[in-house]
PDB file of C-alpha atoms and ligand atoms in Angstrom:
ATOM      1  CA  UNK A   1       0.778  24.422  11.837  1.00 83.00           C
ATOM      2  CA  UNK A   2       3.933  23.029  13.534  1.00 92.00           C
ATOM      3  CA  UNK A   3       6.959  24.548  13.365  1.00 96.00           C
ATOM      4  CA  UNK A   4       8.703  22.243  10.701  1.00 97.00           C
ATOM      5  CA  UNK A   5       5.215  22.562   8.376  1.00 97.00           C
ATOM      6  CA  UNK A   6       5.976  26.424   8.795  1.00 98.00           C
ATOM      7  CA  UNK A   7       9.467  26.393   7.652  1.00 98.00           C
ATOM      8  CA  UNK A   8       8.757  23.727   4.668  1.00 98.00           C
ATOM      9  CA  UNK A   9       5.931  26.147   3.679  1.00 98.00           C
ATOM     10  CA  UNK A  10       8.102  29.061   3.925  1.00 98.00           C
ATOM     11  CA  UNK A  11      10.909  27.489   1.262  1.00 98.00           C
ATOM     12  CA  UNK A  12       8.256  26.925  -1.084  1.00 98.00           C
ATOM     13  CA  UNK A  13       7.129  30.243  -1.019  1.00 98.00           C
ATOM     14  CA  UNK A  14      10.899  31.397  -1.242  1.00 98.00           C
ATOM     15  CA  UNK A  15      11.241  29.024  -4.274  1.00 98.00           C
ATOM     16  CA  UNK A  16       7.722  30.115  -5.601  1.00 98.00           C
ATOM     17  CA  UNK A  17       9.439  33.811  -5.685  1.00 98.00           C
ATOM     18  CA  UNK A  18      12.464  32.818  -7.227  1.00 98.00           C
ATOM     19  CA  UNK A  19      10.795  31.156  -9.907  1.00 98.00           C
ATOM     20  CA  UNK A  20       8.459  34.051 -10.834  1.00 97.00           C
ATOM     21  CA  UNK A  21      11.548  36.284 -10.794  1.00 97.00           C
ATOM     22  CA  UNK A  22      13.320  34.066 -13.118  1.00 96.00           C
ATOM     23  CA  UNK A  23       9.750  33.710 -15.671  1.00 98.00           C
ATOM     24  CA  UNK A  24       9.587  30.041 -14.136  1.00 98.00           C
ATOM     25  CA  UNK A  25       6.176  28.280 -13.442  1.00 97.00           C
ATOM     26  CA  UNK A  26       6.948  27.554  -9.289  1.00 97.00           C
ATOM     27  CA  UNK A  27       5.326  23.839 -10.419  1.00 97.00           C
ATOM     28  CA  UNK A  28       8.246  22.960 -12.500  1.00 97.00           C
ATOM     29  CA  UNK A  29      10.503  22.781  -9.489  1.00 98.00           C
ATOM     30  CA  UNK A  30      10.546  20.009  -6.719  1.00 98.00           C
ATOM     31  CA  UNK A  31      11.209  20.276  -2.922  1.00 98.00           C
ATOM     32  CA  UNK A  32      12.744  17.834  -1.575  1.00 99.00           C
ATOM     33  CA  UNK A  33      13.377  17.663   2.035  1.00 99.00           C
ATOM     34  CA  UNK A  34      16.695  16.350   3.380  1.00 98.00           C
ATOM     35  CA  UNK A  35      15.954  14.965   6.487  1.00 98.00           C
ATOM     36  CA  UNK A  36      18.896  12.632   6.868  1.00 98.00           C
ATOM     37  CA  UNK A  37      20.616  13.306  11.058  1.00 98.00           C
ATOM     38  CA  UNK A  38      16.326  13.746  11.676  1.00 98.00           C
ATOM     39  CA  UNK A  39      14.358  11.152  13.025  1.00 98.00           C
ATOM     40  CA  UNK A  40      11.156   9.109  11.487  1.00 98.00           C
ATOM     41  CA  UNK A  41       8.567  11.695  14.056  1.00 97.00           C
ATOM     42  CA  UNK A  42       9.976  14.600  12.291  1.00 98.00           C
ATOM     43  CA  UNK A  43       9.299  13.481   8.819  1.00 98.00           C
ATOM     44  CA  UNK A  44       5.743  11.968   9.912  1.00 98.00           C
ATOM     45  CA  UNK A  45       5.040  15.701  10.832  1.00 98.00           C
ATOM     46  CA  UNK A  46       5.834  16.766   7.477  1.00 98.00           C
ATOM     47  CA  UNK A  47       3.750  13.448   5.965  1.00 98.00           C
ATOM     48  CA  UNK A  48       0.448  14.760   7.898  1.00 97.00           C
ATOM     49  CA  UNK A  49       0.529  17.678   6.094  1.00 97.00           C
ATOM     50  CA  UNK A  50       1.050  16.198   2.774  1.00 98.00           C
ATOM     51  CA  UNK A  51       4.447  16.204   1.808  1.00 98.00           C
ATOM     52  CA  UNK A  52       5.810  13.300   0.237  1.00 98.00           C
ATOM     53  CA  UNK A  53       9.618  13.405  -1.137  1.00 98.00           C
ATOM     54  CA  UNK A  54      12.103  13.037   1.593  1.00 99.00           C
ATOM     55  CA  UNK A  55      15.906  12.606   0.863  1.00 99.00           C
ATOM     56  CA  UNK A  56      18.859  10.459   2.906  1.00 98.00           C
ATOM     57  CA  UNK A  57      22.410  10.566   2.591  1.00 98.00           C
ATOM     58  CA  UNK A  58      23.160   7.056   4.245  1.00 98.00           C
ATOM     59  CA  UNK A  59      21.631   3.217   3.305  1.00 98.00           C
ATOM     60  CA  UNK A  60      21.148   2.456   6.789  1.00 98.00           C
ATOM     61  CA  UNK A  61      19.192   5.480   8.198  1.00 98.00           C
ATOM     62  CA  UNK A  62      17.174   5.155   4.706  1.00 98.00           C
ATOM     63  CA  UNK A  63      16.118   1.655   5.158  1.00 98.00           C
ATOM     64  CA  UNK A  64      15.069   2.468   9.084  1.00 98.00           C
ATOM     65  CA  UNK A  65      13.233   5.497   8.568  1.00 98.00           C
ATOM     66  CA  UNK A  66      11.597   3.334   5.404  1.00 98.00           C
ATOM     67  CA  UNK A  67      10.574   0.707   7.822  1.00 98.00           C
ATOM     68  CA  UNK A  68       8.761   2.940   9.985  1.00 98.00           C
ATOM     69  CA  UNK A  69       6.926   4.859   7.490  1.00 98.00           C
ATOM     70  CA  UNK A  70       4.273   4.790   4.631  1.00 98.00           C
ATOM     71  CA  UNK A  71       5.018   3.256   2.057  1.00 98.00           C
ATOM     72  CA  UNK A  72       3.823   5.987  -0.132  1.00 98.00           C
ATOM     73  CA  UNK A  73       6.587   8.411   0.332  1.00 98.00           C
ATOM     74  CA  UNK A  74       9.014   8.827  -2.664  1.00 98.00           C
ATOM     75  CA  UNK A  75      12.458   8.750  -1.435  1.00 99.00           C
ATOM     76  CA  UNK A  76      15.440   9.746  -2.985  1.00 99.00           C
ATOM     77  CA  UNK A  77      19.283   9.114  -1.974  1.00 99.00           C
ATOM     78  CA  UNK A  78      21.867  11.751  -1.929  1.00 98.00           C
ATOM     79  CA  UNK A  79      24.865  10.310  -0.392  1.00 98.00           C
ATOM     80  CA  UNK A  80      28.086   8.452  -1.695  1.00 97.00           C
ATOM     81  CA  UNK A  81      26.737   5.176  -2.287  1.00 97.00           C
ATOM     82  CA  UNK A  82      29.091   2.360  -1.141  1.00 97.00           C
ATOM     83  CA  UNK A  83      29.184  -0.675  -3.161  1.00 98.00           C
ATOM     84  CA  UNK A  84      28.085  -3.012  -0.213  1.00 98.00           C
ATOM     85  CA  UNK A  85      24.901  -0.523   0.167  1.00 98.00           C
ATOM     86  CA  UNK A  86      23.464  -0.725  -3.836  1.00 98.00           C
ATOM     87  CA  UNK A  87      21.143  -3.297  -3.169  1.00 98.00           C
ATOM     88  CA  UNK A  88      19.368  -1.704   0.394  1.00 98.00           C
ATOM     89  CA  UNK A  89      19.273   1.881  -1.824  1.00 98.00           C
ATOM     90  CA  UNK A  90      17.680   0.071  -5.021  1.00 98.00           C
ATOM     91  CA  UNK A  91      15.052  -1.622  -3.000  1.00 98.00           C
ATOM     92  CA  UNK A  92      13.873   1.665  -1.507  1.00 98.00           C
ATOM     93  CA  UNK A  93      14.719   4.577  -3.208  1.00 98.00           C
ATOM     94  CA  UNK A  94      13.074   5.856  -6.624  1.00 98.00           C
ATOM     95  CA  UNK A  95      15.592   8.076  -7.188  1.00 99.00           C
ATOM     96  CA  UNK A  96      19.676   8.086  -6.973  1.00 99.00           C
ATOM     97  CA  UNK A  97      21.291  11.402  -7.012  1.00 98.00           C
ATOM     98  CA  UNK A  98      25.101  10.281  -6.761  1.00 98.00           C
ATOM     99  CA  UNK A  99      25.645   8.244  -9.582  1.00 98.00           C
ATOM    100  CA  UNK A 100      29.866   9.313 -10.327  1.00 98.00           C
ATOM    101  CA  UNK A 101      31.526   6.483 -11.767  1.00 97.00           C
ATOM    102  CA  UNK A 102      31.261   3.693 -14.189  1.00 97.00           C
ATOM    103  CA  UNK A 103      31.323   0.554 -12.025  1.00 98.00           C
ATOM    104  CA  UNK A 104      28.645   1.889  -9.570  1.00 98.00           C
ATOM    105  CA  UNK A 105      26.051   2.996 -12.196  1.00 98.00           C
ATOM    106  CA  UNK A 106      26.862  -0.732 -13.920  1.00 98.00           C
ATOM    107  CA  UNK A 107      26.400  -2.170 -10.226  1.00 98.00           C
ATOM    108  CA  UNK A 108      23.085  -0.116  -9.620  1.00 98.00           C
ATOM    109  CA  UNK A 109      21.897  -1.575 -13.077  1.00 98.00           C
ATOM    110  CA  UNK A 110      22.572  -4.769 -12.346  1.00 98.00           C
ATOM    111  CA  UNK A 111      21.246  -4.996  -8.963  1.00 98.00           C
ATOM    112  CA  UNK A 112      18.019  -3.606 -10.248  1.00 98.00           C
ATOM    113  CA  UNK A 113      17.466  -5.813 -12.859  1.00 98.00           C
ATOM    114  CA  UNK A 114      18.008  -8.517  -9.642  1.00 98.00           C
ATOM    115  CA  UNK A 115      14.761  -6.375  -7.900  1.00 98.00           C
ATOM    116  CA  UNK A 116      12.707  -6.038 -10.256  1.00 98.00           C
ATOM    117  CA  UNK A 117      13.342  -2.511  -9.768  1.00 98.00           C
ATOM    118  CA  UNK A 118      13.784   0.760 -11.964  1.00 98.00           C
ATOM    119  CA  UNK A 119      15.183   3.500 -10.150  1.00 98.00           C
ATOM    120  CA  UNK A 120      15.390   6.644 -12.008  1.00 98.00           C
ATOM    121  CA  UNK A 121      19.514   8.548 -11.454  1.00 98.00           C
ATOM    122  CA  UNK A 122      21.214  11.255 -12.127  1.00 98.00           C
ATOM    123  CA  UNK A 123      24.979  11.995 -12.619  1.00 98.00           C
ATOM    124  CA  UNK A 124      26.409  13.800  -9.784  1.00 98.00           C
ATOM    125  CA  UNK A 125      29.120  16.199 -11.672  1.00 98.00           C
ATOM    126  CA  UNK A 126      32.177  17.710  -9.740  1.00 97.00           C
ATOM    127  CA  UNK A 127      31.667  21.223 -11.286  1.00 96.00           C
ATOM    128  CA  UNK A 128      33.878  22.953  -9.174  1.00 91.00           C
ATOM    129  CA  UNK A 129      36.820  20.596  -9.585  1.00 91.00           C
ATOM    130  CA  UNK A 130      36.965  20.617  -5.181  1.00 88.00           C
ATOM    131  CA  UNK A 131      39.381  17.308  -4.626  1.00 85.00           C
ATOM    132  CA  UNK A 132      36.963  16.595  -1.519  1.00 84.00           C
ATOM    133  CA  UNK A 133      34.208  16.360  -3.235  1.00 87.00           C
ATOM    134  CA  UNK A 134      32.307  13.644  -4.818  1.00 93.00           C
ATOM    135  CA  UNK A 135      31.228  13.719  -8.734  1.00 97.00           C
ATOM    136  CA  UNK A 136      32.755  12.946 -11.719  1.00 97.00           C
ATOM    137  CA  UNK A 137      34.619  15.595 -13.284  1.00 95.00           C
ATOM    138  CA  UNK A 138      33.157  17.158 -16.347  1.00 94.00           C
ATOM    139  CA  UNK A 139      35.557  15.446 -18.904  1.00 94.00           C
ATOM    140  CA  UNK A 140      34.300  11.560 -17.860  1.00 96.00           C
ATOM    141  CA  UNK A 141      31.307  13.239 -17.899  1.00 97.00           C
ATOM    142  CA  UNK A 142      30.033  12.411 -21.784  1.00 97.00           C
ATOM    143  CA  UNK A 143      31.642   8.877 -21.163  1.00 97.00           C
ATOM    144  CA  UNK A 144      29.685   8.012 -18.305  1.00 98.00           C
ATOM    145  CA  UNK A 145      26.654   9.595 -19.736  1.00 98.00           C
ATOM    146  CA  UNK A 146      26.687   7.320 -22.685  1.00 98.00           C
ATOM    147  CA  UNK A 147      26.821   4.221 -20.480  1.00 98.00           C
ATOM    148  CA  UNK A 148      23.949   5.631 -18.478  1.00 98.00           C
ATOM    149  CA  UNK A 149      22.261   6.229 -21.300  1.00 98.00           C
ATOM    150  CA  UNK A 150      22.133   2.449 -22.346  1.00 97.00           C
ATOM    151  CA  UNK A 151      21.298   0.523 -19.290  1.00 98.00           C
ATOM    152  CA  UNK A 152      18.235  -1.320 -19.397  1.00 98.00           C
ATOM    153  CA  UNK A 153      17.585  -1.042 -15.823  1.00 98.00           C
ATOM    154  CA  UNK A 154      17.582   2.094 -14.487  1.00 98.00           C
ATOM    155  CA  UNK A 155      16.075   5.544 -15.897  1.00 98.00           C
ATOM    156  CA  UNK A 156      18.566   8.061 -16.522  1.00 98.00           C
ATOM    157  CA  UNK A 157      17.088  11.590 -15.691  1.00 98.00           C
ATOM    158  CA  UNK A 158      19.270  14.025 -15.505  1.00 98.00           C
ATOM    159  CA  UNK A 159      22.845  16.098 -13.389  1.00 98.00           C
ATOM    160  CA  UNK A 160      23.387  17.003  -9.902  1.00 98.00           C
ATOM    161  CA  UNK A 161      25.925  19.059  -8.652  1.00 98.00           C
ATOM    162  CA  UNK A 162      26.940  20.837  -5.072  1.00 97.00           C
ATOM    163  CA  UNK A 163      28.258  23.986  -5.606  1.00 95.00           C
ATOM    164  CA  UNK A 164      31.249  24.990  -2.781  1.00 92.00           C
ATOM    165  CA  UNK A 165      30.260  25.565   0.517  1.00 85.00           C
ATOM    166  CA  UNK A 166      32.115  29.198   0.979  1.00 88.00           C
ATOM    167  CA  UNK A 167      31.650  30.428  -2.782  1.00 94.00           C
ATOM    168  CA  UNK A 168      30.378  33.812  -3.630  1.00 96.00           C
ATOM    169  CA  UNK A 169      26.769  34.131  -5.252  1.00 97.00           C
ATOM    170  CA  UNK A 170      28.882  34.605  -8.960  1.00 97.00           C
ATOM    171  CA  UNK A 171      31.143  31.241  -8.413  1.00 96.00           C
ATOM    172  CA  UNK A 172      27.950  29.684  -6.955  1.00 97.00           C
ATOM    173  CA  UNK A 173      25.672  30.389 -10.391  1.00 98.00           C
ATOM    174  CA  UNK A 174      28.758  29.620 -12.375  1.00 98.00           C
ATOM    175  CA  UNK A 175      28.454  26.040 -11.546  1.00 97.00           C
ATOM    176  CA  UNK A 176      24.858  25.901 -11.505  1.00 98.00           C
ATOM    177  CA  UNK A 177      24.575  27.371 -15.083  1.00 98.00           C
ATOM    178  CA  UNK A 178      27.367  25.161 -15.972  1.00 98.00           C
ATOM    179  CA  UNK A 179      25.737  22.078 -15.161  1.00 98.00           C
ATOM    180  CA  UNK A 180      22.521  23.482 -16.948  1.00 98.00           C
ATOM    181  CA  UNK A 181      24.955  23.653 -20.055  1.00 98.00           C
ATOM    182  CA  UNK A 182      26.391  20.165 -19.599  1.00 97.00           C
ATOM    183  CA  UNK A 183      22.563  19.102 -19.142  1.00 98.00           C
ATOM    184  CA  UNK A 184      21.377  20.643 -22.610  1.00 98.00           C
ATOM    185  CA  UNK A 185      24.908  19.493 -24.244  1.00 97.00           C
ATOM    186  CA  UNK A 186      24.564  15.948 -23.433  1.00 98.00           C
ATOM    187  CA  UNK A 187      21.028  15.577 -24.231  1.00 98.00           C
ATOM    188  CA  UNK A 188      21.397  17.060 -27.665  1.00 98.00           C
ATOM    189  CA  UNK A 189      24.290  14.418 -28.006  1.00 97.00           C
ATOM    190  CA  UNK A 190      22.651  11.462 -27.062  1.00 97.00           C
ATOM    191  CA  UNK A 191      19.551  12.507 -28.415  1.00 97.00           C
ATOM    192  CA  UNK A 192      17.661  11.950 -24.832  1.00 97.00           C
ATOM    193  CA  UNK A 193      15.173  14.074 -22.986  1.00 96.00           C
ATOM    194  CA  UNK A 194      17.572  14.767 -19.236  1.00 98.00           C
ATOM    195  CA  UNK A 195      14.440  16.616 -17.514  1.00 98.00           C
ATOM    196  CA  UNK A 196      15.908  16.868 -14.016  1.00 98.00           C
ATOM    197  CA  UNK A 197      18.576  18.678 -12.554  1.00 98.00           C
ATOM    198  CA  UNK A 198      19.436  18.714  -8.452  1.00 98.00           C
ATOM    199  CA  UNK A 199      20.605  21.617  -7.739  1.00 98.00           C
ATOM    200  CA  UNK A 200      19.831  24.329  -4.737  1.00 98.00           C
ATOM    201  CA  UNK A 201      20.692  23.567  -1.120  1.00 98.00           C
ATOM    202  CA  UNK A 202      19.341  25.698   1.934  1.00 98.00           C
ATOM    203  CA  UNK A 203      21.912  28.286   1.227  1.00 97.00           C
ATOM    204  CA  UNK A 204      22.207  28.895  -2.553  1.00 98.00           C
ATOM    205  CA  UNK A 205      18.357  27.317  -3.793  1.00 98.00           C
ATOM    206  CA  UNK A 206      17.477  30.359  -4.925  1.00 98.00           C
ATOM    207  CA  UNK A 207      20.612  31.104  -6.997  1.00 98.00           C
ATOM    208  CA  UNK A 208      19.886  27.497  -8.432  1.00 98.00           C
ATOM    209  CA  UNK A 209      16.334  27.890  -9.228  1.00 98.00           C
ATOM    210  CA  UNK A 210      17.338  31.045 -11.166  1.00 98.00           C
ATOM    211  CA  UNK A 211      19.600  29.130 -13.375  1.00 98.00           C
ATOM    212  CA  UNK A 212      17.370  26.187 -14.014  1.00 98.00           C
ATOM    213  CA  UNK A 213      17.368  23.929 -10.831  1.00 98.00           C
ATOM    214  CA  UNK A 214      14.009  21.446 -11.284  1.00 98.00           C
ATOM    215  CA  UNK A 215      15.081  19.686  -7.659  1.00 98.00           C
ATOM    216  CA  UNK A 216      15.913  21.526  -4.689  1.00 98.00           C
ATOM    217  CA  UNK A 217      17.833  19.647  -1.847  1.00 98.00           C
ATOM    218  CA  UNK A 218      16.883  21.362   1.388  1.00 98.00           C
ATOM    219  CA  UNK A 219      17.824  19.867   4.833  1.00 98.00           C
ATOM    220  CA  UNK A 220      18.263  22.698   7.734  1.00 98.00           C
ATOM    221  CA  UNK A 221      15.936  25.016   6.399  1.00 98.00           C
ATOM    222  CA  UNK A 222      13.337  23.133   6.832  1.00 98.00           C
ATOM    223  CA  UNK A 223      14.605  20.861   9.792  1.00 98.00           C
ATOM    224  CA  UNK A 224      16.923  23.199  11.676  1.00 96.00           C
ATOM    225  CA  UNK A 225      20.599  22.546  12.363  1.00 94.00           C
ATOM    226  CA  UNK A 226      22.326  19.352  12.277  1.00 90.00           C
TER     227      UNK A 226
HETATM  228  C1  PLP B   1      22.768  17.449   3.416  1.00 74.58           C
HETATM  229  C2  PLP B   1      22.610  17.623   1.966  1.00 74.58           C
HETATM  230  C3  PLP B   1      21.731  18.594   1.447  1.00 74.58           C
HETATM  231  C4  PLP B   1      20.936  19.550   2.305  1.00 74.58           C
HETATM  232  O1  PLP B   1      21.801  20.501   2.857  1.00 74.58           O
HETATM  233  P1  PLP B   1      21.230  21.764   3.695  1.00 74.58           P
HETATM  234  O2  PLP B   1      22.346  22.741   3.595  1.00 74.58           O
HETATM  235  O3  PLP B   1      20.984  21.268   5.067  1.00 74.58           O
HETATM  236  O4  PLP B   1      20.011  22.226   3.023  1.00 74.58           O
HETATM  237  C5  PLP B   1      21.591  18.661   0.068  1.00 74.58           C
HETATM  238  N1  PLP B   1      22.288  17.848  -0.762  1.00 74.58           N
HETATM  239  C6  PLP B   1      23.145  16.917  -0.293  1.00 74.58           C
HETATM  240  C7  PLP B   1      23.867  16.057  -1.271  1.00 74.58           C
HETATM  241  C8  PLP B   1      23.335  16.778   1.072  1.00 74.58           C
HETATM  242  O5  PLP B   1      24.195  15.853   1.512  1.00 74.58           O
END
């Protein structure tokens, strides 16, 4: 086993653990691996031993390392998503974490519609009210939901959120277990089932799989540092 196989095997076990320590069935929660900064060789390692769900943070990199690939990976974007870039992401990418404001999920649905495409999103919410970071903030929240909720092109799925880089393990599974309650809120609202929710990076995925994460986001665990 190579060294990257090793490490992605060892965060699934770690998640595996946290599940069963929660009363979660380990199969309910998804890895993905970030491997956005990492090039195409490092991802084909992972590939040849079976792994299949790979996440980028930028258009660009996404559409080269799709290029030189096979075509049977699932890939998923995680970045902010420029207007200018909609199109390149919808062509590729099944599904679209960082969906945070009404003109770029209406954009997304349009532009699909264009592809012949259905990518499934998810709302990226700014739990912890950081002005850096990206997400809407909880009160557009229901608003943008709504809209979501009704566009014909695209398959809304669920939340993501990032909790703060330099939180404690309380803050951190404050804003996990909020977004979990925003999650089950909304979908009682609208009446909708909102399966997924992104949540878990390589310092705090266990936290998140405690508190309901179904899709961890894990880049330098399993690839080293960037
Ligand atoms: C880079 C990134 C990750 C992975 O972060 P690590 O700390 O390397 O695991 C997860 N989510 C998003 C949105 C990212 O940009």
């Amino acid at each position: 086993m190579s060294t990257l196989q090793q490490n992605y095997s060892e965060v699934l076990e770690r998640i595996r653990r946290a599940a069963e320590a929660s009363g979660r069935r380990a199969e309910s929660i998804r890895l993905l691996a970030v491997s956005k900064t990492f090039p195409a060789e490092a991802i084909r390692e992972l590939y040849d031993a079976g792994v299949r769900l790979f996440g980028e943070s930028r258009a660009p990199e996404l559409a080269e390392k799709a290029a030189a690939l096979p075509a049977d990976i699932e890939w998923h974007f995680i970045g902010r998503l420029q207007a200018n870039k909609v199109r390149k992401v919808v062509q590729i990418a099944r599904m679209i974490h960082s969906v945070d404001t009404l003109p770029l999920l209406e954009r997304i649905d349009r532009i699909a519609g264009e592809e012949g495409r259905r990518p499934e999103i998810l709302l990226e919410v700014n739990v912890s009210g950081e002005a850096t970071k990206a997400g809407t903030a909880p009160s557009a929240l229901e608003r943008l939901a709504e809209e979501a909720a009704g566009c014909r092109n695209l398959v809304f799925c669920g939340l993501m959120t990032m909790a703060p880089a330099d939180a404690t393990e309380t803050e951190i599974a404050a804003v996990f277990e909020t977004l979990r309650r925003c999650r089950d809120a909304l979908a009682g609202r609208l009446q909708i089932a909102l399966p997924v929710l992104s949540m878990g990076m390589s310092g705090d995925f266990e936290i998140a799989v405690r508190h309901g994460s179904t899709l961890v986001r894990v880049g330098s665990s399993i690839f080293g540092g960037r």
